[in-house]
């Protein structure tokens, strides 16, 4: 009985190991594409924040000048 349980456990471990390696995919190309997109978005957000700050500073100066 013990040998049957051990044999079953070893077979299950072998199956899990084999199926894990069989289903493993290489996603490095997709990860690099997403990384490039994220860097582009980050640069766009930084530029937008700087633009909003510059516009609000300019409007503040204009309002002070008009008073």
Short mmCIF file of N, CA, C and O in Angstrom, two decimals:
data_model
loop_
_atom_site.label_atom_id
_atom_site.label_comp_id
_atom_site.label_asym_id
_atom_site.label_seq_id
_atom_site.Cartn_x
_atom_site.Cartn_y
_atom_site.Cartn_z
N UNK A 1 0.82 -1.20 0.00
CA UNK A 1 0.00 0.00 0.00
C UNK A 1 0.86 1.26 0.00
O UNK A 1 0.57 2.21 -0.72
N UNK A 2 1.95 1.24 0.83
CA UNK A 2 2.83 2.39 0.87
C UNK A 2 3.50 2.64 -0.48
O UNK A 2 3.64 3.77 -0.90
N UNK A 3 3.89 1.56 -1.13
CA UNK A 3 4.56 1.72 -2.41
C UNK A 3 3.63 2.32 -3.45
O UNK A 3 4.04 3.11 -4.29
N UNK A 4 2.37 1.98 -3.39
CA UNK A 4 1.41 2.52 -4.33
C UNK A 4 1.23 4.02 -4.11
O UNK A 4 1.16 4.79 -5.07
N UNK A 5 1.15 4.45 -2.84
CA UNK A 5 0.99 5.87 -2.53
C UNK A 5 2.23 6.64 -2.98
O UNK A 5 2.13 7.71 -3.59
N UNK A 6 3.41 6.08 -2.69
CA UNK A 6 4.64 6.76 -3.11
C UNK A 6 4.75 6.84 -4.62
O UNK A 6 5.15 7.86 -5.18
N UNK A 7 4.39 5.78 -5.30
CA UNK A 7 4.43 5.77 -6.76
C UNK A 7 3.45 6.80 -7.33
O UNK A 7 3.78 7.52 -8.28
N UNK A 8 2.27 6.89 -6.72
CA UNK A 8 1.29 7.87 -7.17
C UNK A 8 1.80 9.29 -6.94
O UNK A 8 1.66 10.16 -7.80
N UNK A 9 2.41 9.55 -5.78
CA UNK A 9 2.94 10.88 -5.47
C UNK A 9 4.07 11.26 -6.42
O UNK A 9 4.14 12.40 -6.90
N UNK A 10 4.95 10.32 -6.72
CA UNK A 10 6.03 10.59 -7.66
C UNK A 10 5.50 10.83 -9.07
O UNK A 10 5.97 11.72 -9.78
N UNK A 11 4.49 10.08 -9.46
CA UNK A 11 3.91 10.27 -10.78
C UNK A 11 3.22 11.64 -10.87
O UNK A 11 3.34 12.33 -11.88
N UNK A 12 2.53 12.02 -9.81
CA UNK A 12 1.86 13.32 -9.80
C UNK A 12 2.89 14.45 -9.85
O UNK A 12 2.71 15.44 -10.57
N UNK A 13 3.98 14.32 -9.10
CA UNK A 13 5.03 15.34 -9.11
C UNK A 13 5.67 15.43 -10.49
O UNK A 13 5.94 16.53 -10.99
N UNK A 14 5.88 14.32 -11.12
CA UNK A 14 6.45 14.31 -12.47
C UNK A 14 5.50 14.95 -13.48
O UNK A 14 5.92 15.70 -14.36
N UNK A 15 4.22 14.69 -13.33
CA UNK A 15 3.23 15.28 -14.24
C UNK A 15 3.17 16.78 -14.07
O UNK A 15 3.11 17.53 -15.05
N UNK A 16 3.17 17.22 -12.82
CA UNK A 16 3.11 18.67 -12.57
C UNK A 16 4.34 19.35 -13.14
O UNK A 16 4.25 20.40 -13.78
N UNK A 17 5.50 18.76 -12.93
CA UNK A 17 6.73 19.35 -13.46
C UNK A 17 6.71 19.37 -14.98
O UNK A 17 7.07 20.38 -15.60
N UNK A 18 6.27 18.30 -15.60
CA UNK A 18 6.24 18.23 -17.06
C UNK A 18 5.22 19.20 -17.63
O UNK A 18 5.48 19.87 -18.63
N UNK A 19 4.06 19.30 -17.02
CA UNK A 19 3.03 20.17 -17.56
C UNK A 19 3.41 21.64 -17.35
O UNK A 19 3.09 22.48 -18.19
N UNK A 20 4.09 21.95 -16.26
CA UNK A 20 4.51 23.33 -16.03
C UNK A 20 5.51 23.77 -17.09
O UNK A 20 5.40 24.86 -17.65
N UNK A 21 6.47 22.93 -17.38
CA UNK A 21 7.46 23.31 -18.38
C UNK A 21 6.86 23.30 -19.79
O UNK A 21 7.29 24.05 -20.66
N UNK A 22 5.86 22.48 -20.02
CA UNK A 22 5.24 22.42 -21.35
C UNK A 22 4.40 23.67 -21.61
O UNK A 22 4.31 24.14 -22.74
N UNK A 23 3.79 24.23 -20.57
CA UNK A 23 2.93 25.39 -20.74
C UNK A 23 3.66 26.71 -20.54
O UNK A 23 3.07 27.77 -20.68
N UNK A 24 4.93 26.66 -20.18
CA UNK A 24 5.69 27.89 -19.97
C UNK A 24 5.93 28.57 -21.32
O UNK A 24 6.38 27.95 -22.27
N UNK A 25 5.60 29.85 -21.39
CA UNK A 25 5.78 30.62 -22.61
C UNK A 25 6.80 31.71 -22.38
O UNK A 25 7.01 32.15 -21.25
N UNK A 26 7.38 32.18 -23.44
CA UNK A 26 8.32 33.28 -23.36
C UNK A 26 7.58 34.58 -23.66
O UNK A 26 7.19 34.82 -24.80
N UNK A 27 7.39 35.39 -22.64
CA UNK A 27 6.66 36.64 -22.78
C UNK A 27 7.59 37.85 -22.79
O UNK A 27 7.14 38.97 -22.59
N UNK A 28 8.86 37.65 -23.03
CA UNK A 28 9.81 38.76 -22.93
C UNK A 28 9.53 39.84 -23.98
O UNK A 28 9.67 41.03 -23.70
N UNK A 29 9.10 39.46 -25.18
CA UNK A 29 8.81 40.47 -26.22
C UNK A 29 7.60 41.32 -25.82
O UNK A 29 7.63 42.55 -25.98
N UNK A 30 6.57 40.69 -25.28
CA UNK A 30 5.39 41.44 -24.85
C UNK A 30 5.72 42.36 -23.67
O UNK A 30 5.23 43.49 -23.58
N UNK A 31 6.57 41.86 -22.76
CA UNK A 31 6.94 42.67 -21.60
C UNK A 31 7.73 43.89 -22.05
O UNK A 31 7.52 45.01 -21.55
N UNK A 32 8.63 43.72 -23.00
CA UNK A 32 9.41 44.86 -23.50
C UNK A 32 8.51 45.88 -24.21
O UNK A 32 8.72 47.08 -24.09
N UNK A 33 7.50 45.40 -24.94
CA UNK A 33 6.58 46.32 -25.63
C UNK A 33 5.77 47.12 -24.61
O UNK A 33 5.59 48.33 -24.77
N UNK A 34 5.30 46.46 -23.58
CA UNK A 34 4.53 47.15 -22.54
C UNK A 34 5.42 48.13 -21.78
O UNK A 34 4.98 49.23 -21.43
N UNK A 35 6.66 47.75 -21.57
CA UNK A 35 7.61 48.63 -20.89
C UNK A 35 7.83 49.91 -21.70
O UNK A 35 7.84 51.01 -21.14
N UNK A 36 7.99 49.78 -22.99
CA UNK A 36 8.18 50.95 -23.86
C UNK A 36 6.95 51.85 -23.84
O UNK A 36 7.05 53.08 -23.79
N UNK A 37 5.77 51.24 -23.88
CA UNK A 37 4.53 52.01 -23.82
C UNK A 37 4.40 52.75 -22.49
O UNK A 37 4.00 53.92 -22.46
N UNK A 38 4.77 52.09 -21.42
CA UNK A 38 4.69 52.72 -20.09
C UNK A 38 5.64 53.90 -19.99
O UNK A 38 5.28 54.94 -19.41
N UNK A 39 6.83 53.76 -20.54
CA UNK A 39 7.78 54.87 -20.51
C UNK A 39 7.28 56.06 -21.32
O UNK A 39 7.44 57.21 -20.92
N UNK A 40 6.64 55.78 -22.46
CA UNK A 40 6.06 56.85 -23.27
C UNK A 40 4.94 57.56 -22.52
O UNK A 40 4.86 58.80 -22.52
N UNK A 41 4.07 56.79 -21.88
CA UNK A 41 2.97 57.38 -21.11
C UNK A 41 3.50 58.20 -19.95
O UNK A 41 2.94 59.26 -19.62
N UNK A 42 4.54 57.72 -19.31
CA UNK A 42 5.12 58.45 -18.18
C UNK A 42 5.68 59.79 -18.64
O UNK A 42 5.50 60.81 -17.96
N UNK A 43 6.33 59.82 -19.78
CA UNK A 43 6.86 61.07 -20.31
C UNK A 43 5.73 62.03 -20.67
O UNK A 43 5.84 63.24 -20.43
N UNK A 44 4.64 61.51 -21.23
CA UNK A 44 3.50 62.36 -21.59
C UNK A 44 2.86 62.96 -20.34
O UNK A 44 2.49 64.15 -20.33
N UNK A 45 2.74 62.19 -19.29
CA UNK A 45 2.15 62.70 -18.04
C UNK A 45 3.05 63.77 -17.44
O UNK A 45 2.57 64.81 -16.97
N UNK A 46 4.35 63.55 -17.45
CA UNK A 46 5.28 64.55 -16.91
C UNK A 46 5.18 65.85 -17.70
O UNK A 46 5.17 66.95 -17.12
N UNK A 47 5.11 65.76 -19.00
CA UNK A 47 4.99 66.96 -19.84
C UNK A 47 3.67 67.68 -19.57
O UNK A 47 3.63 68.92 -19.51
N UNK A 48 2.60 66.94 -19.38
CA UNK A 48 1.29 67.55 -19.09
C UNK A 48 1.31 68.27 -17.75
O UNK A 48 0.77 69.38 -17.62
N UNK A 49 1.94 67.67 -16.75
CA UNK A 49 2.00 68.31 -15.44
C UNK A 49 2.82 69.60 -15.51
O UNK A 49 2.43 70.63 -14.95
N UNK A 50 3.92 69.56 -16.23
CA UNK A 50 4.75 70.77 -16.38
C UNK A 50 3.98 71.84 -17.15
O UNK A 50 4.04 73.03 -16.80
N UNK A 51 3.24 71.45 -18.17
CA UNK A 51 2.47 72.42 -18.94
C UNK A 51 1.37 73.06 -18.10
O UNK A 51 1.17 74.28 -18.16
N UNK A 52 0.69 72.28 -17.30
CA UNK A 52 -0.36 72.83 -16.43
C UNK A 52 0.25 73.79 -15.41
O UNK A 52 -0.31 74.86 -15.13
N UNK A 53 1.40 73.43 -14.86
CA UNK A 53 2.06 74.31 -13.90
C UNK A 53 2.47 75.62 -14.56
O UNK A 53 2.31 76.70 -13.97
N UNK A 54 3.00 75.56 -15.78
CA UNK A 54 3.42 76.77 -16.48
C UNK A 54 2.23 77.67 -16.81
O UNK A 54 2.30 78.89 -16.64
N UNK A 55 1.13 77.07 -17.24
CA UNK A 55 -0.07 77.85 -17.57
C UNK A 55 -0.64 78.50 -16.32
O UNK A 55 -1.01 79.69 -16.33
N UNK A 56 -0.72 77.76 -15.23
CA UNK A 56 -1.27 78.34 -14.01
C UNK A 56 -0.36 79.45 -13.47
O UNK A 56 -0.84 80.47 -12.97
N UNK A 57 0.95 79.30 -13.59
CA UNK A 57 1.87 80.35 -13.17
C UNK A 57 1.68 81.59 -14.04
O UNK A 57 1.64 82.72 -13.53
N UNK A 58 1.57 81.37 -15.34
CA UNK A 58 1.36 82.49 -16.25
C UNK A 58 0.04 83.21 -16.00
O UNK A 58 -0.02 84.44 -16.03
N UNK A 59 -1.01 82.46 -15.74
CA UNK A 59 -2.30 83.09 -15.44
C UNK A 59 -2.24 83.86 -14.13
O UNK A 59 -2.85 84.93 -13.99
N UNK A 60 -1.53 83.32 -13.17
CA UNK A 60 -1.36 84.03 -11.89
C UNK A 60 -0.65 85.35 -12.08
O UNK A 60 -1.04 86.38 -11.49
N UNK A 61 0.40 85.36 -12.89
CA UNK A 61 1.10 86.62 -13.17
C UNK A 61 0.20 87.61 -13.91
O UNK A 61 0.21 88.82 -13.61
N UNK A 62 -0.59 87.12 -14.85
CA UNK A 62 -1.49 87.99 -15.61
C UNK A 62 -2.55 88.62 -14.71
O UNK A 62 -2.84 89.81 -14.80
N UNK A 63 -3.10 87.81 -13.82
CA UNK A 63 -4.13 88.34 -12.90
C UNK A 63 -3.53 89.38 -11.97
O UNK A 63 -4.14 90.43 -11.71
N UNK A 64 -2.32 89.11 -11.46
CA UNK A 64 -1.67 90.10 -10.59
C UNK A 64 -1.36 91.39 -11.35
O UNK A 64 -1.45 92.49 -10.80
N UNK A 65 -0.98 91.27 -12.61
CA UNK A 65 -0.65 92.44 -13.40
C UNK A 65 -1.89 93.29 -13.70
O UNK A 65 -1.84 94.50 -13.75
N UNK A 66 -3.05 92.61 -13.89
CA UNK A 66 -4.29 93.33 -14.20
C UNK A 66 -4.89 94.01 -12.99
O UNK A 66 -5.71 94.92 -13.15
N UNK A 67 -4.53 93.66 -11.81
CA UNK A 67 -5.11 94.30 -10.62
C UNK A 67 -4.56 95.64 -10.45
O UNK A 67 -4.12 96.50 -10.45
#
